[in-house]
XYZ file of C-alpha atoms in Angstrom:
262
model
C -14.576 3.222 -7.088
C -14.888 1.518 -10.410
C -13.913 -2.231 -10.624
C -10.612 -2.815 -12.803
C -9.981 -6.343 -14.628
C -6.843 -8.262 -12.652
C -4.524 -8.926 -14.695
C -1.964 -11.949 -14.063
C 1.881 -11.735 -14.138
C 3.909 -14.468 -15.492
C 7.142 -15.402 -13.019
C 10.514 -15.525 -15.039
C 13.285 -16.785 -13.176
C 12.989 -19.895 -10.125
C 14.790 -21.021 -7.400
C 12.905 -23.695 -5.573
C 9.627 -22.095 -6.294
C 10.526 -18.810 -5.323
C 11.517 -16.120 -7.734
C 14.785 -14.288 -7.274
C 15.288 -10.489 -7.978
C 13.413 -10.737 -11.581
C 9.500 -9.520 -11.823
C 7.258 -11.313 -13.419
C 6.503 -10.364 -17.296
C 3.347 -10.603 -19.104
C 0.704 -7.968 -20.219
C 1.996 -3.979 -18.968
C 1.662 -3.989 -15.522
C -0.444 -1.593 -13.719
C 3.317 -0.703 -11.588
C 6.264 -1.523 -12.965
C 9.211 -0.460 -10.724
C 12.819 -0.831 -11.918
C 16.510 -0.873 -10.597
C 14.822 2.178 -7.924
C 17.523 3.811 -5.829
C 16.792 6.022 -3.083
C 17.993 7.498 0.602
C 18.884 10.024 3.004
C 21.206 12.777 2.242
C 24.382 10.409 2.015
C 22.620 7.359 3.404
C 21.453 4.762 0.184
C 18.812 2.562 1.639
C 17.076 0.939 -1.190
C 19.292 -0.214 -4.154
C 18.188 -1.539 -7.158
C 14.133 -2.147 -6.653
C 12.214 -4.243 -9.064
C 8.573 -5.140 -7.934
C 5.461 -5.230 -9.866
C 1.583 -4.892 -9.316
C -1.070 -5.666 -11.630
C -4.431 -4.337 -11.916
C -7.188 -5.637 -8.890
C -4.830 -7.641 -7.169
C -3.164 -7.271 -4.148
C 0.784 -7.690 -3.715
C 2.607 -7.811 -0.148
C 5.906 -6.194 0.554
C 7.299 -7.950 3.943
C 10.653 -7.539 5.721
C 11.530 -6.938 9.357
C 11.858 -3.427 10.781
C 14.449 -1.131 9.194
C 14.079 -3.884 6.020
C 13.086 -0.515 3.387
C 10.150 -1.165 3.126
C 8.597 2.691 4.588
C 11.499 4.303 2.194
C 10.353 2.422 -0.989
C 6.876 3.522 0.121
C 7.925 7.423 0.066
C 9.656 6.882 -2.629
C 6.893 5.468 -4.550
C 4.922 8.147 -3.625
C 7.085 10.987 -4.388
C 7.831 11.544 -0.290
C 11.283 10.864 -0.736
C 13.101 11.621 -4.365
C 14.457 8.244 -6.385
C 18.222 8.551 -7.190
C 18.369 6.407 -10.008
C 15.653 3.723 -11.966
C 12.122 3.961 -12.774
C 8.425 4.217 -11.709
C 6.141 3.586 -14.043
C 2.022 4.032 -13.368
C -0.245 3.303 -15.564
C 1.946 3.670 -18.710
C 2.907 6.586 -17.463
C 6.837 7.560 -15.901
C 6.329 8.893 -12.825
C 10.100 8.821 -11.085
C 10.931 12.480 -9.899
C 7.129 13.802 -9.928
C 5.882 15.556 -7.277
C 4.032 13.688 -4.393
C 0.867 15.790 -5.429
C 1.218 14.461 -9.123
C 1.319 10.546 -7.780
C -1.916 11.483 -6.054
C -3.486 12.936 -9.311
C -2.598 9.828 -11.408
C -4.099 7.834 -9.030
C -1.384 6.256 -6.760
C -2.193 6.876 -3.484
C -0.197 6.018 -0.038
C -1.890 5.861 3.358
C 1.192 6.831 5.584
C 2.507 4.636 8.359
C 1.492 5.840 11.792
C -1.655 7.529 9.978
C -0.484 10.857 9.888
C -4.060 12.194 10.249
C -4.760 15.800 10.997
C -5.644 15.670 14.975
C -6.987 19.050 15.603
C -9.741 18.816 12.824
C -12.866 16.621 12.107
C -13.338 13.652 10.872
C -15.557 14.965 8.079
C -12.909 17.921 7.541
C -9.991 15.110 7.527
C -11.915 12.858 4.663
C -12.989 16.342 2.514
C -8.702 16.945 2.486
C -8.272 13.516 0.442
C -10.337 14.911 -1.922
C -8.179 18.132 -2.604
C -5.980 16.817 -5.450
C -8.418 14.313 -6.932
C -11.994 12.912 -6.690
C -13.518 16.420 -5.675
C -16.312 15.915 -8.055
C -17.785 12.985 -6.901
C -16.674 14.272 -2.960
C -20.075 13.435 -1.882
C -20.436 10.764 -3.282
C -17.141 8.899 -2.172
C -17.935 10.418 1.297
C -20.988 7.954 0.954
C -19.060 5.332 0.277
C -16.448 5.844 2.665
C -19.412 5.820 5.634
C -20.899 2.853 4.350
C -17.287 1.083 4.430
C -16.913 2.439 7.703
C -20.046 3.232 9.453
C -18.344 4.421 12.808
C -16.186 7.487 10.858
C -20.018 8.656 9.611
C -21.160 8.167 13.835
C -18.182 10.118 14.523
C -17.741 12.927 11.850
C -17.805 15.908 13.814
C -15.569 14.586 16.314
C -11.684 15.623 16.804
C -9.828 13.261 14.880
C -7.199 12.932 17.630
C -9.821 11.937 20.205
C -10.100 8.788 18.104
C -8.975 5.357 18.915
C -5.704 3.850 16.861
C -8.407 1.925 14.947
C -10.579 4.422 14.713
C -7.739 6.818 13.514
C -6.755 4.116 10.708
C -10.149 3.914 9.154
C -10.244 7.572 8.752
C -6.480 7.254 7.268
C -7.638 4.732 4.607
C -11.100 6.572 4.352
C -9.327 9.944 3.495
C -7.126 7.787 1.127
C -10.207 6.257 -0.453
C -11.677 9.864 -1.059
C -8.406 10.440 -3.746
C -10.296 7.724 -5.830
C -6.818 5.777 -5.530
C -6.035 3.169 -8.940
C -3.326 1.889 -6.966
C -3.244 2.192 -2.532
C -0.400 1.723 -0.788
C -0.713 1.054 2.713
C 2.459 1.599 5.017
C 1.853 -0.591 8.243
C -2.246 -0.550 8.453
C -1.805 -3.026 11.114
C 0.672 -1.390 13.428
C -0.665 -0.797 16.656
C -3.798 -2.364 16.325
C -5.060 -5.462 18.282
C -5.160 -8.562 16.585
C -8.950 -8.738 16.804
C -8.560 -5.213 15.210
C -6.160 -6.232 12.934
C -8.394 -9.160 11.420
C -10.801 -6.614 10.887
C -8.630 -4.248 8.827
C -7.369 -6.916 6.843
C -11.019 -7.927 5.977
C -11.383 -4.464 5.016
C -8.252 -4.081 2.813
C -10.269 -7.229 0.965
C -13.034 -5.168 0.509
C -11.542 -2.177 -1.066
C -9.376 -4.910 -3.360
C -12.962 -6.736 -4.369
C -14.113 -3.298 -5.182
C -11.799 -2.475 -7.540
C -8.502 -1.013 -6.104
C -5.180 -2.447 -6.504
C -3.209 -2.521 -3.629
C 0.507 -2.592 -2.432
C 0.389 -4.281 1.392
C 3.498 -2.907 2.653
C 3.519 -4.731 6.232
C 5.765 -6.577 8.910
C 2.281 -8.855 9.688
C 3.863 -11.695 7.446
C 0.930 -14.174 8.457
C -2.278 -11.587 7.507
C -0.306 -10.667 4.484
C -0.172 -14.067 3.079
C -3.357 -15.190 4.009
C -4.827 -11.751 2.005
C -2.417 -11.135 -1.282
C -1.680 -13.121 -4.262
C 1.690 -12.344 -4.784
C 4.418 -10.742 -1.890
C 8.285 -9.897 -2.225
C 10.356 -10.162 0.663
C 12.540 -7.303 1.086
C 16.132 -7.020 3.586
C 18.831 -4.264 3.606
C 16.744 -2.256 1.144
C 17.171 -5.134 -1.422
C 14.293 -7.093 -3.132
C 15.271 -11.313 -2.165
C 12.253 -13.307 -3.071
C 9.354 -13.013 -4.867
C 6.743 -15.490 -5.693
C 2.902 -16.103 -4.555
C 1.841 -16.412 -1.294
C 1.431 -20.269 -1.693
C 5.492 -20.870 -3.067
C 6.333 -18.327 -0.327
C 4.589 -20.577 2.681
C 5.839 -23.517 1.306
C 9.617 -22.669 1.396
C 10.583 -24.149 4.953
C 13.904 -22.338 4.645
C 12.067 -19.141 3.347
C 9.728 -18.801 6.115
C 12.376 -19.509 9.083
C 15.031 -17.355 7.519
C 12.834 -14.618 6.305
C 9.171 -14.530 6.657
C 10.056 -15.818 10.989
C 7.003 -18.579 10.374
């Protein structure tokens, strides 16, 4: 995966430290998400999403359960259609395209709850990411994605369902890394997981970063989050409330006991 130059964003607008509902502005963002609208059927969850990630770093999206957070996800990825704003990758517009064209361009989601494919191989799981992108180089990513995580190359002809939850998330992430993702977005990597397990995987998601892969955290694990991304926004009732860097996030005392339940 080649290594991408970060590139910084400049915060506009300040309330004691923390930014309110504007992104930060600067050079083109690698995403650039505006005023995104999206739901169920009759059911508007998100309204009116601006967030930002720049190339190599990571950014956090935290909120509580039900927050928004899985349905901006899907909706960045094509899973669930936008009804109104803009998603824009690379330079590119992307609201409206298909989840298979996200994947192409180079945004690619790792599902919340894993969403592997339990009845085949681990092998057979990580040659699927590879179907829409990166099936040149398959072999060659599959080498990387063993040395990353030596225990899905121990394990590669066994039944991805006999896994372990940990187990079954490095294959998730594996089969993501196999897509030759620009941009990952992980949806929960640390649900279910113990928190030994969980310091792990968050030492992992450093890795892929330090190797060249932006990255969207999309997680309810405020502490972890912090601790690992730059920059986080802070989402409730599908609505975007803070946004600032990890540091002017942990230093709000009324922030973290309202919000981030630090």
């Amino acid at each position: 995966w080649p290594a991408r130059p970060a590139v910084a964003g400049q915060p506009l607008m300040k309330e004691r430290g923390i930014m309110r509902d504007s992104p930060p502005s600067g050079p083109m963002p690698l995403l650039a998400v505006r005023g995104l609208e999206s739901g169920y059927a009759r059911l508007a969850v998100l309204h009116g999403i601006d967030l930002e990630v720049n190339a190599g770093e990571i950014v956090a999206l935290l909120g509580s359960n039900g927050a928004g957070k899985s349905t901006f996800a899907s909706t960045l990825s094509g899973i669930v259609p936008a009804t109104a704003g803009s998603i824009r990758f690379a330079g590119e517009e992307l609201v409206g395209a298909s989840p298979a064209r996200m994947v192409q361009a180079g945004l690619v989601q790792v599902p919340e709850g894993r969403r592997i494919f339990p009845n085949l191989d681990v092998a057979e799981n990580l040659a699927l990411g590879a179907f829409r992108r990166g099936r040149e180089r398959r072999d060659e990513n599959l080498a990387r994605v063993y040395q990353l995580f030596p225990r899905l190359e121990q394990r590669a002809r066994q039944r991805a369902g006999t896994l372990s939850g940990g187990e079954q998330q490095m294959l998730a992430i594996g089969r993501a890394m196999m897509a030759e993702p620009v941009l990952l977005v992980l949806d929960e990597p640390s649900l279910g997981l113990s928190p030994l397990l969980v310091d792990q995987m968050f030492g992992l998601i450093g890795e892929l970063n330090r190797a060249g892969v932006a990255i969207l955290l999309v997680e309810q694990n405020v502490g972890a989050s912090l601790q690992l991304a730059g920059r986080a926004y802070v989402m409730e009732n599908g609505r975007i409330l803070f946004s600032g860097t990890s540091a002017q996030l942990l230093d709000s005392d009324e922030l973290r006991r309202a919000y981030l339940g630090l």
